[in-house]
Short mmCIF file of C-alpha atoms in Angstrom, two decimals:
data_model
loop_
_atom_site.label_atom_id
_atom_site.label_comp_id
_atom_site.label_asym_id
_atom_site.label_seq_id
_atom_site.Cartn_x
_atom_site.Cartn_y
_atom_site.Cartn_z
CA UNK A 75 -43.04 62.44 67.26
CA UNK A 76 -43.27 61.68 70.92
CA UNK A 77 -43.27 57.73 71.37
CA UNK A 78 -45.78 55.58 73.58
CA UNK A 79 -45.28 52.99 76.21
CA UNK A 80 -45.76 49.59 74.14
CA UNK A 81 -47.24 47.70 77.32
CA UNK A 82 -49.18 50.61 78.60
CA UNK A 83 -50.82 51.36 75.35
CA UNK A 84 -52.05 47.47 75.15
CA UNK A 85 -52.48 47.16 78.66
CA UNK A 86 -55.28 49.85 78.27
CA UNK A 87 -57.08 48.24 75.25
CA UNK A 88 -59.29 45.09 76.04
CA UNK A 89 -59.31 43.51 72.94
CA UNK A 90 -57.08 45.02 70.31
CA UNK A 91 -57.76 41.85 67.93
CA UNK A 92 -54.36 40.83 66.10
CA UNK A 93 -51.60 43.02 66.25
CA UNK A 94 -47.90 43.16 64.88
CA UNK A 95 -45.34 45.24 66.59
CA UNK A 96 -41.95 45.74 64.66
CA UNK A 97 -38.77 48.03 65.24
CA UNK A 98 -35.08 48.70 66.41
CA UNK A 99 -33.51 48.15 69.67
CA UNK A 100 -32.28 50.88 71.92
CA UNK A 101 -28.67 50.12 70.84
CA UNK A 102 -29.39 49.35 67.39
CA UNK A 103 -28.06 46.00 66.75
CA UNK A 104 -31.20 43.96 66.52
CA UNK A 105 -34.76 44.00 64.95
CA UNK A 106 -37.05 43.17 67.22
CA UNK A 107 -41.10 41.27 66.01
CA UNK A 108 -44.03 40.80 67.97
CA UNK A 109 -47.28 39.09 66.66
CA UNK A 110 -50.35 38.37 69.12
CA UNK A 111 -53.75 36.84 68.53
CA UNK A 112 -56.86 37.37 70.32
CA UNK A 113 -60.09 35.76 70.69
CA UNK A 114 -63.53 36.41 72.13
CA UNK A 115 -65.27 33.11 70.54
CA UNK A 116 -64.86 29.84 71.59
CA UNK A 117 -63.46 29.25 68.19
CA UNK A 118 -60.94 31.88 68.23
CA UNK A 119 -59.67 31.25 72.00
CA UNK A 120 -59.33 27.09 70.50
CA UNK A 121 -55.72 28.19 68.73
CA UNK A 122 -51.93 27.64 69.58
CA UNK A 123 -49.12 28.48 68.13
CA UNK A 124 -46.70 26.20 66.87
CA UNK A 125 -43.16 26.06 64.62
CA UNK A 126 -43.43 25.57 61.24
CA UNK A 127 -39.72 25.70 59.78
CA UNK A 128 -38.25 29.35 60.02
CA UNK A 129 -42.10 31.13 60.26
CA UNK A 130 -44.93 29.50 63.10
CA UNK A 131 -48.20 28.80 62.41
CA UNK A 132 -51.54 28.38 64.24
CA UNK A 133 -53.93 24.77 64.83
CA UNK A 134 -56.37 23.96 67.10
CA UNK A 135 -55.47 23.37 70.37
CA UNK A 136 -58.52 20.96 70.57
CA UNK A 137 -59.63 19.94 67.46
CA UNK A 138 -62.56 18.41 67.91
CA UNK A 139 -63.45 22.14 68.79
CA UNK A 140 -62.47 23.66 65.87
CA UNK A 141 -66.04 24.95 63.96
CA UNK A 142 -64.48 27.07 61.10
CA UNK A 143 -60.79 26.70 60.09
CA UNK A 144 -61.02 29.38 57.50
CA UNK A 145 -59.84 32.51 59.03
CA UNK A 146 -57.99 31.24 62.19
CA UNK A 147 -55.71 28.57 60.78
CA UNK A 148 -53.09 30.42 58.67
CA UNK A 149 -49.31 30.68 58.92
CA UNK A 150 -48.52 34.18 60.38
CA UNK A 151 -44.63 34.06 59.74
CA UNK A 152 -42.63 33.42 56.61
CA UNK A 153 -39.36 33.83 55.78
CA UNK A 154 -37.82 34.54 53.07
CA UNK A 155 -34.07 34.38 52.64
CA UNK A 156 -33.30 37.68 54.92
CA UNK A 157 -37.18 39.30 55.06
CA UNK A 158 -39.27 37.87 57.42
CA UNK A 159 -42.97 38.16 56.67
CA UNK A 160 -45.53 38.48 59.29
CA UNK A 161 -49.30 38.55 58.94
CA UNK A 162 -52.72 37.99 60.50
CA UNK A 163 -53.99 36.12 57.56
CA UNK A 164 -53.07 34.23 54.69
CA UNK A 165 -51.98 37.15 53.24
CA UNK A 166 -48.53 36.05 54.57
CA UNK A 167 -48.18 32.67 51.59
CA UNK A 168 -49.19 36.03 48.57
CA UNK A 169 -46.25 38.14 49.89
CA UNK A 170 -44.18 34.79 50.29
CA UNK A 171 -45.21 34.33 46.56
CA UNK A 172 -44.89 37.36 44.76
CA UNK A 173 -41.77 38.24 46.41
CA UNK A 174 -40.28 35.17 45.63
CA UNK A 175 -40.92 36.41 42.14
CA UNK A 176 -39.12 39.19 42.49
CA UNK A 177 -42.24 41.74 42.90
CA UNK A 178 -42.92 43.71 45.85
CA UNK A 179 -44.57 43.76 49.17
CA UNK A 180 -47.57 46.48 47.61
CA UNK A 181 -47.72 44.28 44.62
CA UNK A 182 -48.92 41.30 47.04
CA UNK A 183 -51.62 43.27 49.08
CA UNK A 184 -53.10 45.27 45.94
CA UNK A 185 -55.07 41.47 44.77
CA UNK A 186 -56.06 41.09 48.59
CA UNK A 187 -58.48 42.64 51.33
CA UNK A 188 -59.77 42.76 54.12
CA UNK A 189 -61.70 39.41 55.38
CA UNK A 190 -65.23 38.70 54.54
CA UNK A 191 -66.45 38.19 58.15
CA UNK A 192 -68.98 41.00 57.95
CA UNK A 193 -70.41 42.96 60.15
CA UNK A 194 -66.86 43.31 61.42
CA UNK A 195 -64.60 43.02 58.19
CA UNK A 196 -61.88 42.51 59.98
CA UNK A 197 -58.52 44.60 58.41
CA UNK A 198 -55.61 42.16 57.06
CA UNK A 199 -52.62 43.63 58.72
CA UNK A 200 -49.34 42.95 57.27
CA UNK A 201 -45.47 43.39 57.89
CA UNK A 202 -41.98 42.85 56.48
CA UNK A 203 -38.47 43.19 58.17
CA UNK A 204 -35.45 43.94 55.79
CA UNK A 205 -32.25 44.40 57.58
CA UNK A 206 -32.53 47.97 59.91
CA UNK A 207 -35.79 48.40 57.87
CA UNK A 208 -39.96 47.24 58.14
CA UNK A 209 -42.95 48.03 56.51
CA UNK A 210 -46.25 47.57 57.59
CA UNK A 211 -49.63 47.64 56.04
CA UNK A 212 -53.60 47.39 56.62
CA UNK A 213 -56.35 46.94 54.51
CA UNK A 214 -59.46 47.49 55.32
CA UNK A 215 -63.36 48.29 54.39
CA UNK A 216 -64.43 52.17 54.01
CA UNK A 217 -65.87 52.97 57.25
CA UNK A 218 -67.57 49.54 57.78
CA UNK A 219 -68.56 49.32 54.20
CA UNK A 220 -67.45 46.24 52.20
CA UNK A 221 -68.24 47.79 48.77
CA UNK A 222 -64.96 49.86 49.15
CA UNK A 223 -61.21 49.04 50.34
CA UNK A 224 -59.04 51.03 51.48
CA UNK A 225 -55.06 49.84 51.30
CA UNK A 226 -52.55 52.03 53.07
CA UNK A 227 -48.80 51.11 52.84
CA UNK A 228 -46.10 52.42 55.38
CA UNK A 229 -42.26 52.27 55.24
CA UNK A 230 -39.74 52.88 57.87
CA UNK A 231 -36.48 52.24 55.92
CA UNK A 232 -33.70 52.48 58.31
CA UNK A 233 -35.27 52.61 61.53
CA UNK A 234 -33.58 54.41 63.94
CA UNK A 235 -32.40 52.56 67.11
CA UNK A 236 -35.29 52.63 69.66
CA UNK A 237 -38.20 53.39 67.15
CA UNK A 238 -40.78 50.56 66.50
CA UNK A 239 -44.64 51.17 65.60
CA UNK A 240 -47.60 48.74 66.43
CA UNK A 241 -50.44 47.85 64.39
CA UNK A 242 -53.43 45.87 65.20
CA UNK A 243 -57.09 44.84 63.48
CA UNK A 244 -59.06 46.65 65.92
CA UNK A 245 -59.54 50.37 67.61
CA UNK A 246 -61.17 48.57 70.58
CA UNK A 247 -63.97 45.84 71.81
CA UNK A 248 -67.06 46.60 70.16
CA UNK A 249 -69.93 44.86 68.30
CA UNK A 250 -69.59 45.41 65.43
CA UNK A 251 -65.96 45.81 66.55
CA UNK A 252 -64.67 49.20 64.53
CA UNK A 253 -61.43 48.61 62.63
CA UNK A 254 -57.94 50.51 63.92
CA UNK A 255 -57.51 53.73 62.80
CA UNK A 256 -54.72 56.14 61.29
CA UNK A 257 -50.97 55.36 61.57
CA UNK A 258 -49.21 52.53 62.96
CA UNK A 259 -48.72 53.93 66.75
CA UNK A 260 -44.83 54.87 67.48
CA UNK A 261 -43.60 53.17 70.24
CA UNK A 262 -40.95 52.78 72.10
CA UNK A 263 -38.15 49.79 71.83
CA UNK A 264 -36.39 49.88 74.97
CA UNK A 265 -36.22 46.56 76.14
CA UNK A 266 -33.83 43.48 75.23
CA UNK A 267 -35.88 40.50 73.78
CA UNK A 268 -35.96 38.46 76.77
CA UNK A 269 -37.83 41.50 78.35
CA UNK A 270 -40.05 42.49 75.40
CA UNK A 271 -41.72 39.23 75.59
CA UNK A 272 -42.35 39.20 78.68
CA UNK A 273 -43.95 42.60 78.86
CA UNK A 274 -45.82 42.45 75.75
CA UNK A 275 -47.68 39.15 76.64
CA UNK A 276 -48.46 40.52 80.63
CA UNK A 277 -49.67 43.60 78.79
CA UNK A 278 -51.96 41.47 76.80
CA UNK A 279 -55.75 41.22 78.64
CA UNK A 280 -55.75 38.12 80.50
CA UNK A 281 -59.02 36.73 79.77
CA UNK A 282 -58.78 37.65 75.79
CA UNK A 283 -55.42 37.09 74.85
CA UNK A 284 -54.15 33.84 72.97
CA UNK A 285 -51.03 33.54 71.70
CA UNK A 286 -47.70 35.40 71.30
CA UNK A 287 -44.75 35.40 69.01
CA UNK A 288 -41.49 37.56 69.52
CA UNK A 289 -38.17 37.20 67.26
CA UNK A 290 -35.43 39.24 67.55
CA UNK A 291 -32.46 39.22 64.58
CA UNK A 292 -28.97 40.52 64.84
CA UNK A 293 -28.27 42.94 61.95
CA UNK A 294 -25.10 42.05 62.23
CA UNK A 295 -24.76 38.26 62.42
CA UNK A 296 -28.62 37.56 61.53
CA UNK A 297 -28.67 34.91 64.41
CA UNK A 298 -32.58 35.04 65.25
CA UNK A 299 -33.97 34.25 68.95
CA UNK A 300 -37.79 33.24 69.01
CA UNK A 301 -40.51 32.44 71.73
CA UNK A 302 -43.84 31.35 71.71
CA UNK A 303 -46.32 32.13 74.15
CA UNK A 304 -49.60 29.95 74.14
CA UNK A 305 -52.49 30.35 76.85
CA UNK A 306 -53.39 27.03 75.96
CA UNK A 307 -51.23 24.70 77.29
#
């Protein structure tokens, strides 16, 4: 399957909502994550990220703007022991939890769905990063309807070097804003993590975009580099 241009792809989309990007580096030896927010409301654009331990997780950048906490302030990375978890919900502390117990990253999303901020019911995408491997995941309503959800699981065990896939809560602007469709998009993973950041948050629509998260992990060592990138400074 023919790969697209990460930055083009986003560059092209004015509000793709939340989005995860995982995969492989060109020469294999790292795992590269990307996780960026987005925000039309005043509410939404009022968010930073910050470091919380090994994961990050979002607060107000002015709290005495902050009108509804419950779907904005969540921690989107986890980590545990060598998977790192990465969500754009609270979805991330039940696959924290259930994998702690030994169960699995389906297990976790089969007792959740997607958020109750209808019309929109916005999908709950989700992520995991095993050594060479990821999965990814969205759940979302049927076709706009909240009586129905729909939960579709993908694995990319071993992923070969150069292969990544990008995921994110929305097809495109919209109101009600229609949730992504099909696969996670292949993509291509060409660029060393100093580069990747970079590209992915100038790629991001300047007036909508928030914040930005990129790790990359050495399969070999698992020394982790991480960056945050907050429009609200």
């Amino acid at each position: 399957m023919k790969k697209t241009n990460l930055y083009e792809y986003l560059s092209g989309n004015a509000y793709p909502g939340r989005g995860i990007v995982l995969g492989r580096t060109l020469d294999g030896g790292k795992m590269l994550i990307g996780y960026f927010i987005m925000g039309r409301s005043e509410n939404s654009r009022n968010r930073v990220f910050v470091s919380e331990g090994e994961g990050i997780r979002t607060e107000a950048f002015d709290p005495a703007k902050l009108s509804d906490p419950s779907l904005i302030i969540y921690s989107p990375v986890r980590v545990l022991g060598e998977t790192t978890i990465v969500t754009n919900g609270d979805q991330t502390d039940t696959i924290y939890d259930f994998m702690a117990k030994g169960k699995s990253f389906e297990d976790a999303l089969r007792t959740r769905t997607f958020e109750p901020d209808g019309p929109n019911f916005t999908p709950r995408i989700s992520g995991v990063v095993r050594g060479a491997g990821y999965q990814l995941s969205i759940l979302k309503s049927a076709e706009g309807d909240p009586a129905s959800a729909h939960r579709f699981f993908f694995d990319y065990t071993d992923a070969l070097p150069g292969q990544g896939h990008v995921i994110h809560t929305y097809r495109e602007n919209g109101n009600p804003i229609p949730s992504f469709e099909g696969e996670p998009v292949p993509v291509q993973m060409a660029d060393d993590f100093a580069a990747f950041g970079e590209k992915l948050w100038n790629a991001l629509n300047g007036e909508n975009k928030v914040s930005l998260f990129v790790r990359s992990i050495d399969l070999e060592s698992g020394e982790t580099q991480t960056k945050l990138y907050n429009k609200n400074k």
